[in-house]
Amino acid sequence: MTTQRPRGFSTTAIHAGQEADESTGAVVTPIYQVSTFKQDGVGGLRGGYEYSRSANPTRAALEECLAALERGSRGFAFASGLAGQDCVVRSLVGPGDHLVVPTDAYGGTYRYVNRVARAHGVEHTVAPMADVAAVQAAIEPGRTKLVWVETPSNPLLGVADIAALAAVAHEAGALLVVDNTFATSYLQQPLALGADIVTHSTTKYAGGHSDVVGGAVVVAQEVGVAAYADAAERIAFHQNAIGAVSGPFDAWLVLRGLKTLAVRMERHCDNAERIVEFLSGHDAVSQVLYPGLAGHAGHEVAARQMRRFGGMVSFRLRRGEDAAVKACAAVSLWTLGESLGGVESLIEHPGRMTHASVVGTALEVPGDLIRLSVGIEDVEDLIDDLREALDIHG
Ligand SMILES: *Cc1c(COP(=O)(O)O)cnc(C)c1O
């Protein structure tokens, strides 16, 4: 029996690109830890495999799964999130072109745009993505090739209206790229909202266990600008020509992580909601930044375009930067560390850690800000530990 209903997210995560191995019946895609493939006569490739920079069966399984989860045409797996982003920029943008990037971009993304892309003649304008009119004003029709969005953003958890920004970008002949790392494909489907390209740091929720660094790029079934109809082919060419691909073992770890993404995200969201409630009632806290809060400026947009509001929570302390730095060091169950999206809870001070590279730029973040990546431990334990740290230092 077949039905018209598309398969659900978890079914796709567990099965897309992951048929049992043809030769052995292995239920899980094997780690093809191999560089080259025997040819059946010159040019006689088995299954198209020739050399693992160009294609590798473990990476191919992951790429098919990533594309299916974002409902795109093609997926690409990279050695890191930034490697994937670099490939997108180099595939689609050249000297003299222009990008619009968010005021609160991931620090490494902004560093790339500001110091790498710019050195190669690609200019940019920074715009607050929650303000569609400001983005429209920042776009230079004919010159702007990409509008780059993170929603929710890092570390301020700002929310951008993907559908509205896609319309504005397309009207000016630019593509909309959404970094979907924070929301994940489970909570948010940017391509269905009109975005053209999705990127991920699979280091984060997709991998989910803080044991791998990786990146993903997925291109829409149909991109919104005719001049870029071949975007997927261009990215495929550059992925091979530049070569920052995911290795087989890393690809396998991300593929394994994706299988439990939906259940992990539900728990990340459950725990985050409880922690937001706790922080909102704590005297030391001046502001809680979470798109699930009714008072959050992007709440309505987030409620429309996200399934739930995610596992990232930021908050500010009344007593300022010193208190924030001390509170980060006073926890014992929470791990003081960069990165996010793993099963274990992390705490950090963006101003001096993840976002130290943007100090002194338009992207500088407040010194009294603390960012939490809420893990999937028992939430009572997480709250007890935070309470202790805030009671002393908040
Ligand atoms: C971590 C991160 C990146 C960069 O990914 P890497 O895997 O560290 O290269 C990009 N965007 C966001 C939102 C991130 O959190």
XYZ file of C-alpha atoms and ligand atoms in Angstrom, residues 79-85 105-109 148 150 152-154 179-182 199-204 212-215 339-340 371, ligand 1:
49
model
C 34.690 19.290 6.921
C 33.143 22.112 8.981
C 30.263 24.551 8.933
C 32.584 27.317 7.776
C 33.979 25.149 4.982
C 30.419 24.725 3.695
C 29.712 28.443 3.926
C 25.927 36.646 12.802
C 27.882 33.748 14.209
C 31.297 35.292 14.956
C 33.166 32.960 12.615
C 30.761 33.698 9.769
C 22.641 35.756 4.566
C 20.624 33.229 10.832
C 17.292 32.342 15.569
C 20.560 34.230 15.647
C 23.653 33.726 17.697
C 22.058 29.243 8.435
C 19.716 26.742 10.091
C 22.199 25.549 12.716
C 20.299 26.832 15.767
C 23.660 25.802 5.712
C 24.408 23.981 8.957
C 27.251 23.522 11.285
C 26.559 19.811 11.806
C 29.075 20.109 14.649
C 26.088 21.325 16.652
C 32.564 15.777 15.422
C 33.136 18.961 13.410
C 31.172 19.148 10.174
C 29.109 21.286 7.847
C 30.060 25.297 20.678
C 26.477 24.184 21.284
C 24.591 32.083 26.467
C 29.324 26.807 14.779
C 28.556 27.608 13.825
C 29.039 27.826 12.527
C 30.403 27.352 12.057
O 30.488 25.965 12.031
P 31.844 25.143 12.282
O 31.404 23.733 12.204
O 32.361 25.543 13.625
O 32.791 25.533 11.206
C 28.244 28.555 11.660
N 27.044 29.045 12.046
C 26.552 28.864 13.277
C 25.226 29.418 13.633
C 27.295 28.134 14.213
O 26.796 27.967 15.440
